[in-house]
Amino acid sequence: MKRWLTRRRPVPHWPSIRGRGRTDAGPLLLTAAVIAAVALLAGAAPALLRAAADNAVEDAVRSAGPDANVLVHANFERDDGPTGGRVRMPDLADEVDDFRAQATYALGPDLDAALLPPVAVVDGPILRITAGNVPRTFRFSYLADDPGGPDVTWIAGTAPGPAVSDEYVEVPYGGPPWPVQVGLSEADAAALDLGPGDRIPAKDDQGHDHDIRVSGIYRPTESADPAWQLAPELLRPVPGVDGVGTTRFAGLLSRESLPDARLALDEDQLRRTVHFAPVPDALTWDSTTTLAGQVVTLKATSGSSSDRAESLKWESQLDTALRDARNRSSAAWAQAAGLLTGVLTATVLVLLLAADLLVRRRTPVLSAARQRGAALPDLGAELLIESTVVSLSAAAVGLALARTAAPGVSWTWAVPVVLAGVVAGPAFGTLAAARASRDRRQPANPAARRWIRATGHLRRAAVEAAVLIAAVAAFVTLHQRGLLPDVSDGDTGELTGDLILPVSALTLGALVGALVLLRLVPLGARFALRQSLRSRRPLAVFGAAQAATTAGRALPLLVLVSTTALASFALILGSTVTRGLADGAWSAVGADARLDIGADATAATPALAERIAAAPGVRQVVVAQVTDSARVFSDSTLLTPRLVIVDTAAFQRLLATTALPDAPALARLTAPGAGDVPALVRSSDGELRTGSRLQLPRDDAPAIRLTAVGTAPSVGGATDVVIVDAAALADAGLPAVPNTVWVTGPGAARAVSNTGVAADVVLRADVLRAQRVAPLTAGLLRLAWTAAAVLLALGLLGLTLAAAAGASQRWQTLTRLRTLGLRPRDVRWVAAGELLPPVVVAAVCGPLLGALLARLTLGPLDLRLLTGQATDPAVVLPWWLLGLVGVALLAAATTVVPVESALRRRDRLSEVLRAGE
């Protein structure tokens, strides 16, 4: 009869399932607790990180401010008339509305949904007010949104009207100034001392007069309207925006006066721009790639149309802000994935150890059932039903708790743990039952026995070689490509195939280290046994013999070493990020406090610095001129680095007395004499390097030649920096105008709080606090500390399970030794000699292995994206925390022997002696 006719479905024996469950309720509940706890962590952590990534995108867009707006520019149609003049276009406001609608349509539905309704701004050039002795500037602006513009209340006069009532007007080129009516805000009118009917005397850069008439004075209905932020001078005078000591004023145009503004200026001087402000709450991590790509596409197609009126020119830094936020989020996600992979691997090993303990307890029962005729498929099905119920129910509880603690749940990360819980017990149990009933005998031929041993060694070597090859490939991939996903392939925020290998580098490295120790520990145990045989201490002989007997057990040592190594890595990661945040705050601020002086108050900087230096608690004060995006030429190539003009001696003392890295090269910035001015340079792309010849252009004077003599330190987190000595540059003909003050000392914050000068105050403590509570940084730190605690708990649990698995056999041997005259205290010492060697190895080598893994992997993790540093933070080894990990293992091991001794105290010697019968 064919074999398939004799096959049948497994028939589980339900009373046996219930009986084994009641008998072994303790180990099953322990397995369920482990699965539930890790499922809670694995289910909640990705969802919390996803929420943190969404918050990080929102914070990045808010921090970018107006730079994140999407702008589109377009020229007006030419207004040439049939007789050679310029035609007044009364429907110019409608043309602006059409342009706003055209820009909105060009956005597309995805980008349109992430942006606020557009605001069209039409403004003219900056004019110079000729009345008065104070330098003042003026320009007129027109604002238009969907309702027609921000609401105002006219408290005097009327809204601007048309200069003429005729529908068609053509004026000649070069004619007299065309009149244009504007409205002034209360603050502008009071500052200019003007009212309805007055004229604003103004000229342009060519000295042409303009006829600007005030039709009325208005008060904004809602000054917080976003439209006013695009032209704040329409609400109040704005000082310093057009140069030091200047004040800008503005006049509001209406739909009726906008055509007159076009005629009052040259043909191309009136510009129209549509502003789209992003909605931070509408931006998520999932949408960043799509939105950034659409913004890039818009900018790439700018000006592609040949039609003058339809040639849209797009401008925005929203794609940069979104890309930077996504890079930070992707880096944090990959780092968290590495930690979660380690936790899941350690959990799987612990579950295997728990299944091994459970099978050891059940071996007599399974052997008896097998001897009574139970089929292996039936036993396997019974064990599978039991493990499935326990694992799935525990995972369901853990994921349900995760759903209450997080905005979502990621069940995919819990799959490996559930599979391990479902498969391990039935697999071990079926193998144990099969061994109990198989009739294969040990071969008497020595060659056959050697063949069996060699086959086992080859299988083990194959597994170890596979793990080693995978680890090498993972580390190579990690160092070559890093952990950031490939945006071109579509970054979905999940663990894609190209990231699985580098993310697993940490875990594979820990396993390789554990496997190496697994090879060395038996050798060391046998060596210790040979040495103890030469001594006269029987306890040492018995303990070494017990240790040599159990040193070959793979699971306990793998669990102990991997958990301690991974826990140590998590502690090192948390400490490195914490130190990196502190160093990043120092790098961003440059001192305990920094004053960024406004352009209209730079003349008061020296006196302000002297007053701050005299304040109590202030140690050092250094002033400098810091210019972002300065124009510097290198071989006819325009570069825009951060130019820092500072007293290099004082700046060097500042670096030497703070946590900032020293810069010995500052001593090379001496007076140039007749040669080039020496400079220190720093560049992210290699354009600025030592030996480069640079030129610093000046207005109405020859450019100053610079020579790069060394590498500059990072200033304010900038990656492209040029540092020049203030005295050397002054000798070359360009005196510095300090606009930055760095202050150190415990009283720095108090000294810069009330300076009476228009300046932005940046405190290092505030920057550090903001970085620590940033969503991604805070989430990664919490995950690192949590992972360290979970891994340490898993290691302690693995130690307990390993001790419990061998407790019966160990105490049978030790109780028999008592018949040879060993005292109970001596028995405990022998038991400790068996248990302590692998624990000592894990306590010592585990933290060292974690430190080695940190050295090998923290560089490619791109931690600088989270710490705000220009370079990756230095690895911080918290030896006292690593020592606590080893001490915790040793303390747990020392408590195992007394507990076992107390539990075995009532064992009768007669029962132990008959255990093998």
Tab-separated table of C-alpha atoms in Angstrom, residues 648-814:
chain	number	residue	atom	x	y	z
A	648	THR	CA	42.369	85.577	17.170
A	649	ALA	CA	44.266	85.736	20.474
A	650	ALA	CA	41.064	86.354	22.427
A	651	PHE	CA	39.215	83.752	20.367
A	652	GLN	CA	41.928	81.194	21.057
A	653	ARG	CA	41.654	81.861	24.806
A	654	LEU	CA	37.902	81.395	24.511
A	655	LEU	CA	38.306	78.001	22.870
A	656	ALA	CA	40.942	76.922	25.394
A	657	THR	CA	38.751	77.700	28.420
A	658	THR	CA	35.512	76.117	27.186
A	659	ALA	CA	34.347	72.734	25.977
A	660	LEU	CA	34.894	73.826	22.381
A	661	PRO	CA	37.711	72.053	20.518
A	662	ASP	CA	41.013	73.884	20.482
A	663	ALA	CA	42.341	75.437	17.275
A	664	PRO	CA	46.137	75.774	17.449
A	665	ALA	CA	46.167	77.048	13.874
A	666	LEU	CA	44.742	80.378	15.116
A	667	ALA	CA	48.269	81.332	16.168
A	668	ARG	CA	49.217	81.532	12.469
A	669	LEU	CA	46.864	84.474	11.855
A	670	THR	CA	49.388	87.238	12.444
A	671	ALA	CA	49.738	90.635	10.805
A	672	PRO	CA	50.390	90.115	7.103
A	673	GLY	CA	52.805	92.938	6.488
A	674	ALA	CA	53.024	93.427	2.751
A	675	GLY	CA	51.775	89.953	1.801
A	676	ASP	CA	48.397	88.289	1.716
A	677	VAL	CA	46.200	88.186	4.787
A	678	PRO	CA	46.410	84.723	6.425
A	679	ALA	CA	43.127	82.933	6.982
A	680	LEU	CA	41.823	79.662	8.347
A	681	VAL	CA	39.311	77.852	6.168
A	682	ARG	CA	36.845	75.034	6.600
A	683	SER	CA	34.742	73.484	3.857
A	684	SER	CA	32.368	70.557	3.616
A	685	ASP	CA	33.012	69.955	-0.088
A	686	GLY	CA	36.763	70.595	-0.190
A	687	GLU	CA	36.525	73.902	-2.085
A	688	LEU	CA	38.290	75.647	0.793
A	689	ARG	CA	41.527	73.979	1.848
A	690	THR	CA	44.932	74.877	3.174
A	691	GLY	CA	47.015	76.691	0.568
A	692	SER	CA	44.039	78.145	-1.308
A	693	ARG	CA	44.248	81.713	-2.587
A	694	LEU	CA	41.111	83.728	-1.899
A	695	GLN	CA	39.891	87.223	-2.668
A	696	LEU	CA	37.592	89.262	-0.440
A	697	PRO	CA	35.909	91.930	-2.608
A	698	ARG	CA	35.325	95.494	-1.400
A	699	ASP	CA	33.151	98.344	-2.641
A	700	ASP	CA	35.116	100.981	-4.553
A	701	ALA	CA	38.436	99.351	-3.624
A	702	PRO	CA	40.617	96.474	-4.775
A	703	ALA	CA	39.844	93.058	-3.361
A	704	ILE	CA	41.829	91.861	-0.360
A	705	ARG	CA	43.870	88.752	-1.026
A	706	LEU	CA	43.714	85.934	1.517
A	707	THR	CA	45.865	82.838	1.900
A	708	ALA	CA	44.547	79.751	3.691
A	709	VAL	CA	47.178	78.721	6.252
A	710	GLY	CA	45.223	76.126	8.209
A	711	THR	CA	41.916	74.527	9.067
A	712	ALA	CA	39.337	76.656	10.846
A	713	PRO	CA	37.196	75.421	13.716
A	714	SER	CA	33.458	75.222	13.233
A	715	VAL	CA	31.738	78.472	14.191
A	716	GLY	CA	28.060	78.300	15.010
A	717	GLY	CA	27.750	74.864	13.431
A	718	ALA	CA	28.622	76.190	9.974
A	719	THR	CA	30.409	73.794	7.641
A	720	ASP	CA	31.987	76.481	5.413
A	721	VAL	CA	34.000	78.976	7.458
A	722	VAL	CA	36.722	81.555	6.829
A	723	ILE	CA	38.405	83.101	9.897
A	724	VAL	CA	40.577	86.205	9.616
A	725	ASP	CA	42.350	88.183	12.316
A	726	ALA	CA	40.718	91.582	12.861
A	727	ALA	CA	44.009	93.469	13.190
A	728	ALA	CA	45.488	91.861	10.087
A	729	LEU	CA	42.407	92.695	8.034
A	730	ALA	CA	42.366	96.271	9.344
A	731	ASP	CA	45.987	96.683	8.272
A	732	ALA	CA	44.925	95.503	4.827
A	733	GLY	CA	42.330	98.273	4.659
A	734	LEU	CA	39.102	96.666	5.889
A	735	PRO	CA	38.300	97.446	9.540
A	736	ALA	CA	35.884	95.065	11.260
A	737	VAL	CA	32.395	96.092	12.355
A	738	PRO	CA	31.631	93.710	15.265
A	739	ASN	CA	28.103	92.333	15.301
A	740	THR	CA	28.564	89.291	17.552
A	741	VAL	CA	29.494	89.072	21.235
A	742	TRP	CA	30.462	85.761	22.878
A	743	VAL	CA	30.226	85.670	26.677
A	744	THR	CA	31.355	82.907	29.051
A	745	GLY	CA	30.950	82.457	32.782
A	746	PRO	CA	28.160	81.606	35.238
A	747	GLY	CA	26.813	85.159	35.015
A	748	ALA	CA	26.728	85.295	31.221
A	749	ALA	CA	22.974	84.791	30.915
A	750	ARG	CA	22.221	87.536	33.413
A	751	ALA	CA	24.739	89.920	31.835
A	752	VAL	CA	23.213	89.718	28.343
A	753	SER	CA	19.566	89.683	29.420
A	754	ASN	CA	19.075	93.461	29.614
A	755	THR	CA	21.550	95.203	27.333
A	756	GLY	CA	19.279	97.938	26.025
A	757	VAL	CA	20.487	97.231	22.479
A	758	ALA	CA	18.528	95.698	19.625
A	759	ALA	CA	20.077	92.234	19.636
A	760	ASP	CA	19.109	88.590	19.634
A	761	VAL	CA	20.172	86.734	22.779
A	762	VAL	CA	21.135	83.056	22.349
A	763	LEU	CA	21.820	81.083	25.523
A	764	ARG	CA	23.615	77.774	25.474
A	765	ALA	CA	21.350	76.393	28.211
A	766	ASP	CA	18.271	77.199	26.126
A	767	VAL	CA	19.754	75.602	23.016
A	768	LEU	CA	20.705	72.470	24.949
A	769	ARG	CA	17.246	72.262	26.497
A	770	ALA	CA	15.591	72.619	23.100
A	771	GLN	CA	17.815	69.921	21.606
A	772	ARG	CA	17.138	67.506	24.445
A	773	VAL	CA	13.367	67.825	24.123
A	774	ALA	CA	13.437	67.630	20.319
A	775	PRO	CA	11.092	64.798	19.294
A	776	LEU	CA	13.617	62.568	17.546
A	777	THR	CA	16.432	63.058	20.040
A	778	ALA	CA	14.207	62.508	23.054
A	779	GLY	CA	12.633	59.448	21.444
A	780	LEU	CA	15.982	57.868	20.576
A	781	LEU	CA	17.375	58.488	24.060
A	782	ARG	CA	14.305	56.961	25.700
A	783	LEU	CA	14.566	53.946	23.421
A	784	ALA	CA	18.292	53.540	24.150
A	785	TRP	CA	17.807	53.565	27.932
A	786	THR	CA	14.750	51.314	27.666
A	787	ALA	CA	16.567	48.868	25.401
A	788	ALA	CA	19.498	48.758	27.838
A	789	ALA	CA	17.156	47.968	30.731
A	790	VAL	CA	15.251	45.328	28.741
A	791	LEU	CA	18.449	43.659	27.538
A	792	LEU	CA	19.888	43.587	31.037
A	793	ALA	CA	16.633	42.072	32.321
A	794	LEU	CA	16.753	39.478	29.554
A	795	GLY	CA	20.336	38.647	30.497
A	796	LEU	CA	19.395	38.161	34.145
A	797	LEU	CA	16.427	36.046	33.074
A	798	GLY	CA	18.676	33.995	30.823
A	799	LEU	CA	21.051	33.422	33.746
A	800	THR	CA	18.171	32.237	35.897
A	801	LEU	CA	16.811	29.949	33.183
A	802	ALA	CA	20.251	28.484	32.477
A	803	ALA	CA	20.783	27.787	36.160
A	804	ALA	CA	17.330	26.245	36.475
A	805	ALA	CA	17.844	24.053	33.383
A	806	GLY	CA	20.893	22.365	34.876
A	807	ALA	CA	19.843	22.536	38.512
A	808	SER	CA	18.486	18.990	38.748
A	809	GLN	CA	21.537	17.298	37.281
A	810	ARG	CA	23.902	19.623	39.129
A	811	TRP	CA	22.442	18.958	42.542
A	812	GLN	CA	22.200	15.228	41.914
A	813	THR	CA	25.941	15.230	41.330
A	814	LEU	CA	26.631	17.469	44.297
